[in-house]
Phi, psi and omega in degrees: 000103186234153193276172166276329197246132197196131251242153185308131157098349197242124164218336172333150179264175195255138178234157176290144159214179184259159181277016171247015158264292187244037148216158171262135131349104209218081209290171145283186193192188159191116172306174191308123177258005168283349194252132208288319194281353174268011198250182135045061146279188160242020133303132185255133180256102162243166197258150167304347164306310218254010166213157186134314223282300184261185180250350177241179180220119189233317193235152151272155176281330188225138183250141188262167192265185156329297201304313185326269172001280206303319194267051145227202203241010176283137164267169178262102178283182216230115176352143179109295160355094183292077179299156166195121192284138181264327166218207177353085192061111170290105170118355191289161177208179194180134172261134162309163160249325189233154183340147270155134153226211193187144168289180161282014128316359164282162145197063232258161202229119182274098183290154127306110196275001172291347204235328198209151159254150202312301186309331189300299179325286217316313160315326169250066178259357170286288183324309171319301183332311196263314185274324173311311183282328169274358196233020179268176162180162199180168163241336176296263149292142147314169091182164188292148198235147165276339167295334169291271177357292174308335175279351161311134150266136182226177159230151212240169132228195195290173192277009184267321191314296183339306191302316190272351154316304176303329190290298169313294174308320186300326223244301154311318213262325170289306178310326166329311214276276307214314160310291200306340195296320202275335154260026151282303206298335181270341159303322189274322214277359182255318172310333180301284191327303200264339167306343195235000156269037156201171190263161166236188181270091075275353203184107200268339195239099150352151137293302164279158188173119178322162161284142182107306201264094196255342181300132183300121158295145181290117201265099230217160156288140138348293191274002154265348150247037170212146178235130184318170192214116180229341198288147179258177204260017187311301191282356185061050164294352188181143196262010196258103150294115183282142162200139167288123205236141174307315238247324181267332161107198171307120160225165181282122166331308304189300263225297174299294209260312240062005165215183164263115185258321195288173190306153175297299187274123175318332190325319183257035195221156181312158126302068193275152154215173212287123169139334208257183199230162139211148177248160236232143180251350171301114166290201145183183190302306197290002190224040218290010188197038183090182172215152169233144194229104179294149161285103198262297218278325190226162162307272203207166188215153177267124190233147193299150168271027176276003186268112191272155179212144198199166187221152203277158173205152158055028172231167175264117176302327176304315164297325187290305186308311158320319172291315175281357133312344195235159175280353197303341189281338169355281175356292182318304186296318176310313180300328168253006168217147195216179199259342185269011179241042185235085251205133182358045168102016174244162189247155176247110161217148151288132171326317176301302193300317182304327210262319170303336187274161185267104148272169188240134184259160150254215159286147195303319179309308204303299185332289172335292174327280152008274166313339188273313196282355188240020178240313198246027141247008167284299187288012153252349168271336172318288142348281222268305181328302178321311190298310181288311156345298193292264193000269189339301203279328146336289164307300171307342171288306193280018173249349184265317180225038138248033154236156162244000000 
């Protein structure tokens, strides 16, 4: 049993052992929570909510007291220490950094550090992942049991190899960490950028402003420099079912859900094509008044007509898109959907209201301006992605072939 890939000096072969030869198994509990003294200790409790996102765990949301601790059934685990949810999502995991305890959503794995290293096990959390899931079982919920846990096989090699595996993932994994940090920070500094590079109806003159432009911007409708989009998909030009994604923009159903959620036949649904926008009446956290969205991605798409859909006119499109990068339109929406006009995650605004709202234009030179500085920070997060993209897909080729 040898990896494909194998680090200078190491040729020994890898042997199988089940994970309860070399780490134990370890559930959780949760003491009483009407009694008061078990509580808001300095112990850290954590819930199955609070792990998958990172890869260390450092604070729990809720802390157990001594007493907490001793009068349930969670135990304390040891810095090092692989949580892993047992149930309602079976496999997310995370290493503690400081000593620990876990509700009985776990089944969390204690390494023998003479035998195995933690990052190394941590590493193969896709695999757990997958025999945890063929091997739960409940009639309420699903989970994995610890006794099944022990019975998970793994292969193992000696711990100097183990080490510099962990080193090598571990080292990807900062860099990883260290790419995502820099496209928030680049994420943030460009929402920064198009809030104070365009005006609202309180304030006709931007904060920022190219140099040459002094004019007061213009206060104008919506529906007079963009024209609504009604032609429908009567002839099927196009089989691409459309959904509106905040983060992704226009995407192919198929490509987003992994099905098709819209009607089979398409016939009756817009007709988008590329360049043109429509906005999406779903709210969410990340989208709190909808997304308006440019077609980008495709020639054309079929989009449901609950979908307002419009194409720019005597506007720069680019400049528009930008705009709808910013929160200034908030406003609008706010005024014309109020929450009690808010029906199974849709805001009820009509194509006239929607159409009504008031934007500030500059001049056509400003626009441009605008438009070039807001294409080359799209094209350095582009750019940053690409990078995080390289990363990932590195590490997974070395998790695929420094393991067997």
């Amino acid at each position: 049993m040898y990896p494909k890939v194998r680090f200078r000096g190491f040729d020994e072969p890898w042997k199988k052992v089940k994970l309860g030869d070399v780490a134990e198994i370890i559930g959780g509990g949760t003491p009483s929570t009407s009694n008061l003294e078990y509580w808001d200790g300095n112990i850290n409790w954590f819930t199955p909510t609070e792990v998958g996102k990172t890869i260390y765990l450092h604070e729990s949301q809720r802390k157990l007291s001594e007493l907490g601790l001793k009068k349930s059934s969670a135990r304390l685990l040891n810095p090092g220490a692989i949580l892993f949810t047992s149930r309602a999502g079976i496999g997310n995991t995370g290493i503690i950094i400081n000593p620990s305890a876990t509700n009985q959503g776990f089944q969390s794995l204690q390494p023998n550090k003479n035998i195995i290293d933690s990052y190394f096990i941590f590493c193969l959390s896709s695999r757990l992942k997958r025999y945890a899931l063929k091997h739960s079982a409940g009639s309420t919920f699903t989970e994995i049991s610890g006794s099944e846990m022990k019975k998970a096989k793994i292969r193992i090699c000696a711990k100097n190899e183990q080490n510099k595996i962990s080193t090598c993932i571990k080292s990807l994994d900062s860099l990883l960490s260290l790419q995502q940090r820099k496209l928030e920070l680049e994420n943030q500094l460009k929402q920064f950028n198009l809030q104070n590079l365009f005006s609202d109806e309180q304030r006709l003159y931007p904060k920022v402003r190219f140099r040459g432009f002094d004019e007061p911007w213009k206060k104008v409708k919506l529906g007079r420099n963009v024209k609504r989009i009604r032609r429908k998909n009567k002839n099927l030009e196009t089989n691409i079912p459309l959904t509106i994604s905040a983060q992704f923009g226009l995407v192919d159903q198929r490509d987003f859900f992994g099905r098709v959620v819209a009607s089979e036949n398409l016939a009756n649904y817009i007709l988008l094509k590329r360049g043109e926008f429509a906005y999406n009446k779903s709210y969410s956290k990340e989208a709190p008044y909808g997304s308006i969205k440019r077609l980008e991605k495709y020639n054309e798409g079929a989009l449901s007509t609950l979908y307002i859909a419009f194409t720019p006119e005597n506007i720069n499109s680019d400049f528009l898109k930008a705009f709808f990068d910013t929160t200034k339109w908030y406003s609008h929406i706010v005024q014309v959907s109020t929450e009690g006009a808010r029906n199974h995650g849709l805001l009820n605004i009509s194509p006239q209201d929607f159409f009504e709202m008031s934007i500030t234009i500059p001049k056509s030179d400003e626009q441009n301006n605008i438009s070039r500085i807001y294409n080359l920070m799209n094209s350095l997060l582009s750019l940053q992605q690409q990078d995080i993209n390289t990363t990932q897909q590195l590490k997974q080729f070395l998790l695929q072939n420094l393991f067997i």
